[in-house]
Each structure stands twice: as structure tokens, then as C-alpha cells.
C-alpha atoms as one frame of an Amber mdcrd trajectory, in Angstrom:
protein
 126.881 -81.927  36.755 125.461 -85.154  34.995 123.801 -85.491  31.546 120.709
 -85.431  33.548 121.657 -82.124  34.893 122.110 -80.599  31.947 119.565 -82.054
  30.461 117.438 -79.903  32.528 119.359 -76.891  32.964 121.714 -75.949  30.178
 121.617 -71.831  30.813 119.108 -71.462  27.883 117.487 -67.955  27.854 114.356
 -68.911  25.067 111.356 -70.784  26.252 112.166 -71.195  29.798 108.921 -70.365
  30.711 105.833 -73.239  31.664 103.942 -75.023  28.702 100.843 -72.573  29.685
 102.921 -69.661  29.076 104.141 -70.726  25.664 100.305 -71.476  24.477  99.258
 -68.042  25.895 102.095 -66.528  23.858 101.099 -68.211  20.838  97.916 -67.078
  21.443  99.108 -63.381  21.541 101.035 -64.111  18.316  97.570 -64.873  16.458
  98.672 -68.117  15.802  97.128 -70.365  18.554  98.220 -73.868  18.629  96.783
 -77.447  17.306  99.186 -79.594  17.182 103.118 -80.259  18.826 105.637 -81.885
  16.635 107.281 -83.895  19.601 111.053 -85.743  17.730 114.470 -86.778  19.018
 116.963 -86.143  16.515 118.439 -89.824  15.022 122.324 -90.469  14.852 121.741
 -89.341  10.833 120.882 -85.331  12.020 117.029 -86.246  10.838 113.993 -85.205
  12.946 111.891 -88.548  13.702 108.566 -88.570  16.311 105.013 -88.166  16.254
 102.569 -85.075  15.693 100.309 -84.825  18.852  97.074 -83.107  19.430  97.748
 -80.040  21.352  95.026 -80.734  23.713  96.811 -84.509  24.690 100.522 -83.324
  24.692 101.407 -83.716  28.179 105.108 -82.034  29.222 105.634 -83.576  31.853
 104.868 -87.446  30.560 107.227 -89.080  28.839 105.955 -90.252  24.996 106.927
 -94.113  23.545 108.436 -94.228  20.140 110.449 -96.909  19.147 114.115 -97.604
  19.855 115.005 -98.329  16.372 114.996 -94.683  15.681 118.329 -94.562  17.374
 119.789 -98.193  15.386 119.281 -97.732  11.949 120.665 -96.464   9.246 120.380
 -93.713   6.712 117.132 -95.267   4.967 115.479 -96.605   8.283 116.800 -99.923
   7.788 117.296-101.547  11.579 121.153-102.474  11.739 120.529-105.833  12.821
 124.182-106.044  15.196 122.448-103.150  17.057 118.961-103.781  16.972 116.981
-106.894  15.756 113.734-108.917  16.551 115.387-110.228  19.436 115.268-106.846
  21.159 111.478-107.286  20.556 112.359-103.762  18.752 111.151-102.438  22.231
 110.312 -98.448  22.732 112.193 -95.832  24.085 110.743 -92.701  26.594 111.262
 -89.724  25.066 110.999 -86.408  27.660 110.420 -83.355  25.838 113.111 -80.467
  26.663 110.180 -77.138  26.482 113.663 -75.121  26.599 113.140 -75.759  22.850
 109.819 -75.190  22.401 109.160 -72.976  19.268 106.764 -72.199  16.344 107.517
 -74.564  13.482 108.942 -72.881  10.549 106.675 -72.902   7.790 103.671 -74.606
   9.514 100.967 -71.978  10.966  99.936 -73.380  14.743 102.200 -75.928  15.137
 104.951 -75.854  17.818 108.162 -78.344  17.760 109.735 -79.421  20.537 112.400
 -81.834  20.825 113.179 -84.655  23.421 115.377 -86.472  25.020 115.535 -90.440
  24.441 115.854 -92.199  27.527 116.137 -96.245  28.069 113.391 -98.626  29.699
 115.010 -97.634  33.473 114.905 -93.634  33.048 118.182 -92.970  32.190 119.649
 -91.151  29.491 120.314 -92.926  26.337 124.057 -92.370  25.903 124.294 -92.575
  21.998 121.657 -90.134  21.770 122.817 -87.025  19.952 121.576 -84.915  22.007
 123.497 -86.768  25.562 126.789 -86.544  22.912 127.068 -83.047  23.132 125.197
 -82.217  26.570 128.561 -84.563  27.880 130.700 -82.808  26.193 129.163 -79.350
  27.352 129.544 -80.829  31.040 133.285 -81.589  30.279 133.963 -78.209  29.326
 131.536 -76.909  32.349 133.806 -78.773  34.958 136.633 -76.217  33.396 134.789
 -73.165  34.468 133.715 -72.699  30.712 131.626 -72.550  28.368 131.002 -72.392
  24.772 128.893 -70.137  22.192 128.479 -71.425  18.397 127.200 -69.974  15.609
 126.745 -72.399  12.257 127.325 -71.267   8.750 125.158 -73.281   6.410 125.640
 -73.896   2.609 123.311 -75.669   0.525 122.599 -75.519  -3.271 119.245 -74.599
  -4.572 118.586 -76.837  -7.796 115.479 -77.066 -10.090 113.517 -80.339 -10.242
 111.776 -81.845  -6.580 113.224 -85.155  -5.186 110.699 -87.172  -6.718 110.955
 -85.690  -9.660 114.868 -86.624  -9.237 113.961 -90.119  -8.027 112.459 -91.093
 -11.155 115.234 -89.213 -13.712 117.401 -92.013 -11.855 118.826 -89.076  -9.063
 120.869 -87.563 -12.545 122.425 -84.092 -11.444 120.063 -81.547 -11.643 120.256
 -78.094 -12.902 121.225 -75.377 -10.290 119.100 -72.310 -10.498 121.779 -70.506
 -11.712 124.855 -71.393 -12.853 127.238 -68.233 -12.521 129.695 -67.502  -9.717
 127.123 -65.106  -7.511 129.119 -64.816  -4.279 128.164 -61.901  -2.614 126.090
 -60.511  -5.943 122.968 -59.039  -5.547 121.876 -60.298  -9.131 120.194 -63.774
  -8.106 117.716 -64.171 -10.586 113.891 -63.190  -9.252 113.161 -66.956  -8.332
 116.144 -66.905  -5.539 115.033 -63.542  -4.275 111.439 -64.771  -3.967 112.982
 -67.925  -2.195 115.143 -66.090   0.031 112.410 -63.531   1.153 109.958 -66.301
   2.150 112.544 -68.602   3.626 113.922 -65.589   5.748 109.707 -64.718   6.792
 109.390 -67.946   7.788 112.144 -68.457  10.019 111.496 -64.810  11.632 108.014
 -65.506  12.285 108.944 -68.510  14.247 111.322 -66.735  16.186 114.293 -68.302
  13.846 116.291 -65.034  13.041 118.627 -65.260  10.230 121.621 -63.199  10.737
 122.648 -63.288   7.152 122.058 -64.935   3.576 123.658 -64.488   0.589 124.679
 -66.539  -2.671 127.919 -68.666  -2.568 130.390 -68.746  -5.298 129.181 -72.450
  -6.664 126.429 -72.633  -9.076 122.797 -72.296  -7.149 124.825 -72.264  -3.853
 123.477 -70.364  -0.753 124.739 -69.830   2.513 122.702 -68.921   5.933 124.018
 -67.760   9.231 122.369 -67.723  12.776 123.581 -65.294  15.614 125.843 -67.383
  17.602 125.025 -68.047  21.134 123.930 -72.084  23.094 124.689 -75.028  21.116
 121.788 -76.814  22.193 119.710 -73.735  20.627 122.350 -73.373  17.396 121.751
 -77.454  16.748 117.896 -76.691  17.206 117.811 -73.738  14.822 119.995 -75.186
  12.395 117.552 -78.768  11.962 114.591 -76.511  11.504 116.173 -74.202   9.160
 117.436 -77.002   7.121 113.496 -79.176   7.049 111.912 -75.707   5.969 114.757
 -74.925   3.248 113.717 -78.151   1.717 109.794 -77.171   2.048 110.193 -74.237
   1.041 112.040 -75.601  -2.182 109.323 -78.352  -2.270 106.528 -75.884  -2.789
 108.027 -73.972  -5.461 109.622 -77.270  -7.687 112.832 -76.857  -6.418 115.247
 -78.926  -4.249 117.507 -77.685  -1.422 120.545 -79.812  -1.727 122.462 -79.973
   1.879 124.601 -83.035   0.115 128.558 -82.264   1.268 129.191 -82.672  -3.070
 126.498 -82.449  -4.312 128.165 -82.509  -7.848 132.070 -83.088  -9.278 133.420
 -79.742  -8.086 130.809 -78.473  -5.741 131.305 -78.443  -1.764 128.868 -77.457
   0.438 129.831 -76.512   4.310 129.124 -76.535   7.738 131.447 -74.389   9.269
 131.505 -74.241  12.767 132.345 -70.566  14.289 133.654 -71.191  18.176 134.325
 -69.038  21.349 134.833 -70.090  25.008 133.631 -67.756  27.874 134.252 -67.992
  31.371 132.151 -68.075  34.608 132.002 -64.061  34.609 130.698 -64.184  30.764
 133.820 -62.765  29.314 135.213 -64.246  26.011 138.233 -66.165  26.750 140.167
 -65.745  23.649 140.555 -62.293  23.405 142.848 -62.905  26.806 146.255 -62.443
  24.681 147.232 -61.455  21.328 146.293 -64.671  18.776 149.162 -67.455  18.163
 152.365 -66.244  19.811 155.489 -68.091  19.631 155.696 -68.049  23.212 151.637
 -68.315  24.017 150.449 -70.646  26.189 147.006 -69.380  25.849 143.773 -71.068
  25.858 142.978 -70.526  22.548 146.487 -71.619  21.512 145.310 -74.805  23.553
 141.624 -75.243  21.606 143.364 -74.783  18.456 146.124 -77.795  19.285 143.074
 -80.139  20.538 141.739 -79.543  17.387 144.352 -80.314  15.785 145.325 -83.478
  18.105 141.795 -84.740  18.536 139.722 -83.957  15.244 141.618 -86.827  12.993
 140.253 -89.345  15.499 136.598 -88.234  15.043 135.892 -87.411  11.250 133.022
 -89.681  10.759 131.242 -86.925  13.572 131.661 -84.387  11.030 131.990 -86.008
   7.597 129.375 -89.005   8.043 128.748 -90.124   4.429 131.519 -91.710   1.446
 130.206 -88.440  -0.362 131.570 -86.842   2.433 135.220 -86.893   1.230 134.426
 -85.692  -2.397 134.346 -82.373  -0.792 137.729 -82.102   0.369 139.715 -80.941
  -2.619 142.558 -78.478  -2.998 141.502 -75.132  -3.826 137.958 -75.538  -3.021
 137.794 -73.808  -0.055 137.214 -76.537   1.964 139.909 -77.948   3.928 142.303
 -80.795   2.360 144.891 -81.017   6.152 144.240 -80.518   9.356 146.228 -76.858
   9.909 145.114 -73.272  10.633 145.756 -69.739  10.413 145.480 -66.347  11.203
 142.360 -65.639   8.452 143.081 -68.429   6.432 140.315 -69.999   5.013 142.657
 -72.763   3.116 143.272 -74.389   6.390 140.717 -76.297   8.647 140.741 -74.217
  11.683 140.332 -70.551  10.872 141.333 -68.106  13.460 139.174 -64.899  13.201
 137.964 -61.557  14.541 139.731 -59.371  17.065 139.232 -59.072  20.691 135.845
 -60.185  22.219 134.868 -60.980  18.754 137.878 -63.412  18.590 136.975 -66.905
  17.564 137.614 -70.230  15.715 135.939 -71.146  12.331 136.096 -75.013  12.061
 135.824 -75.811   8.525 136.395 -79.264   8.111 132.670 -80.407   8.736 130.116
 -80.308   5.597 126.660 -79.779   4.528 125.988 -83.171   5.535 127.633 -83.788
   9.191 124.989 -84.142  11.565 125.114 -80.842  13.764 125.292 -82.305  17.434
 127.977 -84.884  16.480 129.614 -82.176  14.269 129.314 -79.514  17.631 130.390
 -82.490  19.942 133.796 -83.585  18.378 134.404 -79.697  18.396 134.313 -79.657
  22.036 135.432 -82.650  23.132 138.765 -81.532  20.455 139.459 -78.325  22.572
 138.402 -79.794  25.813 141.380 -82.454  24.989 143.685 -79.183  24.407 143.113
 -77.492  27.493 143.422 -80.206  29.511 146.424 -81.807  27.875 147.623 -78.137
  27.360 148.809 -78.990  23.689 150.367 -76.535  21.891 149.707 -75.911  18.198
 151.951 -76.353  15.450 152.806 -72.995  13.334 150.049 -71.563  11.701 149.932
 -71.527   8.008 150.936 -68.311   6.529 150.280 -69.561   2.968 148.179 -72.094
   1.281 147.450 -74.640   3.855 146.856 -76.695   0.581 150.365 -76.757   0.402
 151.295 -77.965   4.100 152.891 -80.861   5.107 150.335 -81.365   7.900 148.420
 -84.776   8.231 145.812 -85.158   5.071 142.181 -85.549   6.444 141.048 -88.959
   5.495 140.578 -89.725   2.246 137.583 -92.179   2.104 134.776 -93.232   5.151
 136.390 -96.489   5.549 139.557 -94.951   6.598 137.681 -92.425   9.045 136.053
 -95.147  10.648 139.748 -97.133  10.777 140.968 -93.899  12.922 137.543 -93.637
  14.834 137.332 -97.002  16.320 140.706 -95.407  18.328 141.432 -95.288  22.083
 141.293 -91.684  21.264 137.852 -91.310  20.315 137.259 -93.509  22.825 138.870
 -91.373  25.576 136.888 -88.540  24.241 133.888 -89.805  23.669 133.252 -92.886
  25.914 133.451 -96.724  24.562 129.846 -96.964  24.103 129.191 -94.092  21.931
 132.237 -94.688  19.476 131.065 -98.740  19.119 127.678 -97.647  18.522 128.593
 -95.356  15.505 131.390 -97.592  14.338 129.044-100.233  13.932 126.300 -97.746
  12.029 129.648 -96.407   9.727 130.610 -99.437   8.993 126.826-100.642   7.721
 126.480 -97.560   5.293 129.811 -98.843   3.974 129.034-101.678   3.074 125.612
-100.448   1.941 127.408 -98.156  -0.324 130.442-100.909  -1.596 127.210-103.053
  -2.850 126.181-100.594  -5.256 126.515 -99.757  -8.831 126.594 -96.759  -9.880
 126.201 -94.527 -12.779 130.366 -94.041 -13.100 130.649 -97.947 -12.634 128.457
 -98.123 -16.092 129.425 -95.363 -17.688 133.705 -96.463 -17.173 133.078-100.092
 -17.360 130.863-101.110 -19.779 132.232-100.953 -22.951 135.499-102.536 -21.820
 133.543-105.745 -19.643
């Protein structure tokens, strides 16, 4: 099966029906259509494309936007080794996938759907997010199986909007409450009233939550989706995260999705994994979890992970602020280990027999959900191919391991990225096309001063 292939026929259940069934069910929701939000999804995890007319969005024609969209970087900047005026700064085709077609969160008659980006001669753009992980799905197809992810979002809810922030000089702002609520039920009012419209939104798009609840940092909050496609889990989670930040918007608040947001504060993306088989049945629940002797496939995932993931952090931790998150006892991952239950190491294994999965922890707030999704995969597809067996799994702090450190800094990610291993798992083109966009925001970021350069420096320049 190509990228094509899958392109067109990934085994989603929602929205397979024709465009004229999706307007008539609109319709019949009492929320007829005007306009479809048609956007690809850029190599930053942001939603870029063009609102059309309801009446003049075509399905089956192809809409131009501009190939820059997949060459620049994190401020729309064109990276000029990757796209320049002698490119002409010519468009891409972009074919919408109606497999996710859906009510936009938030925005009464207005459907999203996203596309595909596809070159000048009809095929697939290869550094396209969405062709990442629809190879990587195909890899793990051609072994008879495939995978079901559900994402566990953290972001911190903070007073002030981002203008507001722009012009205080982006100083941290003050969380909307600053006690350790994880798991209370005594937000203060304002949350509640947030977290009952934010949940009514995403239901009445057809967005389930499956939970939300407040996190232990101050004005943290975390959000769950039922697990099922990763196409449909990436989907989900872009749209939750745009209407989070609306939804903030409209009552003068921010929704912070930064990976530190401030000194001390982590916010994650954790990952939670199965593999099923042809017949549907969940894979890891096939033997008893992590035995000495085990050759199992999830003792396989869990050593690709382990092999594979150092190779491919920029996927998963995209941004210098990145890094700041991984601290000893913060709950985020400082090694790349794992345990039975453990959430001190960076692969969690969790849950009992068909309800047996991994929780991938090392990605954060800020990691780009198809990359994020695709080094996952392309990870365990290395293990079950390779058959590598895990190390022992932590029975203590895995702060306290002696397994490999994650990187400590972007630079060095993109140092182990620009690897025949990535390379291998990932194809040539793909990991020189990011390299080359990692190494731009570093040296974007190395030219700046910043409030710690003042504040340590300038009373002894």
C-alpha cells in the first residue's frame, strides 16, 4: 500500500460518507453550512489554508496555496535553503481528505476539513506531516498491524490574552490559580465556566472529550480523547488545541500549550499506544508484560522505543524551550527507560489485558502531533522488525537510571537527528528537510537577547 493508498483509505469509520451527505447532516443538526475551512497542517503542528464559500468548495478539485507553507519557519519566515524567490515561491495542490470532514469547534456553520499537499506532478509531498505518519502507518500495515492512539493534552490556562502579553514584553503571566489542583474539584468558578464551554463546544462538533481535569502545576489542565485512528487522534487534537486558545481568547485568558511555559512548569503530550492485528484483537495483551524470558511484541515496541526515539527528538520536542521541560522529578521524563506503571520513566507500560498499552511520555505540549505520532511508530516498527529486546524495566525512580539522558538542548537533538538512523526510519528527504528547518530556529533563537541575558549580565558588562 503506497502513501497514496492510504491517503485514500486509512480504515476511518467518521465521515466516510459523500460531501452531499455531510451538508444534509449538517442540515439535520440545525446548523447548515456557509463556509469550509480547507488547511494542511505545516511542519510547526499549525493549521494554514483558506476559508471557502460553501457553495464553491469543490471535493473533488484540488485548491492552490502556496508551497512556502511547508518551508518556513515558526513565524512564517521562508527558510531561504528550502525555499526562495528562485522557486518563484510556486503553489502546491492541496486534495481535501472528507474522511475528516467535521463541524469546527467553536464556529456555528463552518466545517474543517484538512488536505493533503501534493507537488506540481500529483504526487504526494513527502515532508508533509500528514505523508510522515500515513508512511509510517503503511510500515506497520505491511506487518499485519495496526495502531490505535489516544493523546493526553496539558496546557496551562493563564490570565492576560497574547496581545495583551505581547505588549507587557511576553513577561510570565499569572496562572488562574496558583495551588496544586490535581484531581480537585475546587477550580475556582472561572475554570469551571471554561471547562463547561470548552467541553460543549467540542461535543457539539462531534469532538468528545473523554476526560478533563486540573493538573498539579499552577493553572494547568489536562484533556483526553477516546483513543482509536491516528489520523482522527492528530485531527481532534489540532482542533481541540485552536478552540482552547479561542475559547481563552474570548474570556481574557490565554491557553498556554508552551512545553515550559515557566521555570518549573512542564506541560505534556503523552502519547498512549496499542497495536492490533488483522482480526482486531489487541496485540499486547498476548503474554504477561516484560518477562525475563519474553520475546513478545510489546517487549519488541518497547526496545524500538528505546533504540529508535534518541535519533528522532526534534519530532517530539521541536523547540530550545523544549528541553526546559525535562527535569528530574517533574514528571516528565529526564532518560529514555520504562516501567511497569512508572510514570518517572519515558515509556510507561499500563493497563491489563486488552486494555494493555504504552504511555510515551517524552513528547510535550509543544511537539507537533503527526511528527510526535510518527517517530512513535516508526520507533516500534524498528523493534519488531529488528526484534530488539528491552533493557530491564525500572523498578524505581527512572530519575535515578543509568540509561542514556534525553538530549539536553535542540542543537544536540538535531546533532543525533541528522543520523543514518533517522534516516533509515524516516527516509533521507524528510530528515534533511527538518534538519535544515531545526537548524534555522536555532540560529533564530542563538541571535536573541533575552530577558535572563539582561537581567544576569548587565550589571557586570
Amino acid at each position: 500500500m503506497t502513501t497514496t493508498d492510504l491517503i485514500t483509505d486509512a480504515g476511518l469509520t467518521q465521515h466516510t460518507q459523500s460531501w452531499p451527505a455531510f451538508l444534509q447532516q449538517a442540515a439535520a443538526s440545525g446548523l447548515p453550512l456557509h463556509s469550509v475551512w480547507l488547511t494542511v497542517v505545516d511542519p510547526h503542528g499549525r493549521l494554514k489554508g483558506k476559508r471557502i464559500s460553501q457553495e464553491y468548495f469543490d471535493p473533488a478539485h484540488p485548491t492552490e496555496m502556496c508551497g512556502y507553507l511547508m518551508t518556513s519557519d515558526g513565524r512564517n519566515n521562508p527558510v531561504t535553503e528550502l525555499s526562495n524567490g528562485d522557486t518563484g515561491y510556486a503553489d502546491m495542490r492541496v486534495i481535501p481528505d472528507l474522511r475528516s470532514a467535521a463541524l469546527m469547534p467553536g464556529e456555528p456553520g463552518v466545517a474543517h476539513v484538512f488536505g493533503h499537499a501534493h507537488g506540481p506532478d500529483g504526487a504526494p509531498l513527502a515532508i508533509d506531516p500528514h505523508a510522515i505518519l500515513a508512511r509510517q502507518l503503511d510500515r506497520l500495515a505491511q506487518l499485519g498491524l495496526r495502531a490505535k492512539i489516544g493523546l493526553e493534552a496539558e496546557f496551562v490556562l493563564q490570565h492576560g490574552t497574547r496581545e495583551s502579553m505581547q505588549r507587557l514584553g511576553h513577561r510570565p503571566p499569572r496562572p488562574v490559580f496558583t495551588r496544586n489542583l490535581d484531581y480537585s474539584a475546587d477550580a475556582p468558578p472561572s475554570v469551571h465556566a471554561y471547562l463547561d464551554a470548552f467541553a460543549q463546544a467540542l461535543s457539539d462538533s462531534g469532538h468528545p472529550v473523554e476526560t478533563l481535569k486540573c493538573e498539579g502545576a499552577p493553572g494547568q489542565l489536562e484533556v483526553t480523547f477516546r483513543y482509536g485512528d491516528p489520523l482522527q487522534a492528530c485531527w481532534w487534537h489540532l482542533r481541540m488545541q485552536r478552540l482552547a486558545m479561542q475559547l481563552a481568547e474570548q474570556k481574557h485568558m490565554t491557553a498556554n500549550f508552551m512545553a515550559a511555559p515557566q521555570t518549573s512548569v512542564g506541560n505534556g503530550l503523552h502519547l498512549h499506544l496499542s497495536l492490533w492485528d488483522k482480526d482486531d484483537e489487541p496485540v499486547f495483551s498476548e503474554t504477561d508484560p516484560l518477562e525475563e524470558s519474553s520475546t513478545s511484541r510489546l517487549d519488541q515496541a518497547v526496545g524500538g522505543l528505546l533504540a529508535t526515539l534518541p535519533a528522532l527528538a526534534p519530532l517530539y520536542a521541536p523547540t530550545p524551550n523544549s528541553y526546559r521541560r525535562y527535569r528530574k522529578d517533574s514528571f516528565a521524563p529526564t532518560r529514555f527507560n520504562y516501567g511497569l506503571d512508572n510514570r518517572t520513566c519515558a515509556v510507561r507500560v499500563v493497563g491489563e489485558g486488552a486494555g494493555r498499552h504504552l504511555e510515551i511520555r517524552v513528547p510535550g505540549a509543544d511537539a507537533h502531533p503527526f511528527l510526535a505520532v510518527a517517530s512513535a511508530v516508526a520507533s516500534i516498527v524498528h523493534g519488531l522488525t529488528k526484534q530488539v529486546k528491552p533493557p530491564t524495566p525500572i523498578a524505581a525512580s527512572g530519575y535515578d537510571d543509568v540509561a542514556p539522558h534525553l538530549p539536553p538542548t535542540l542543537p544536540d537533538a538535531m546533532d543525533a537527528f541528522d543520523s543514518p538512523a533517522a534516516r533509515e526510519a524516516l527516509g533521507a528527504d524528510v530528515v534533511e528537510h527538518y534538519v535544515t528547518l531545526g537548524r534555522a530556529l536555532v540560529a533564530t533563537h542563538d541571535q536573541q537577547v533575552s530577558d535572563t541575558d539582561r537581567r544576569l549580565w548587565f550589571e557586570r558588562a
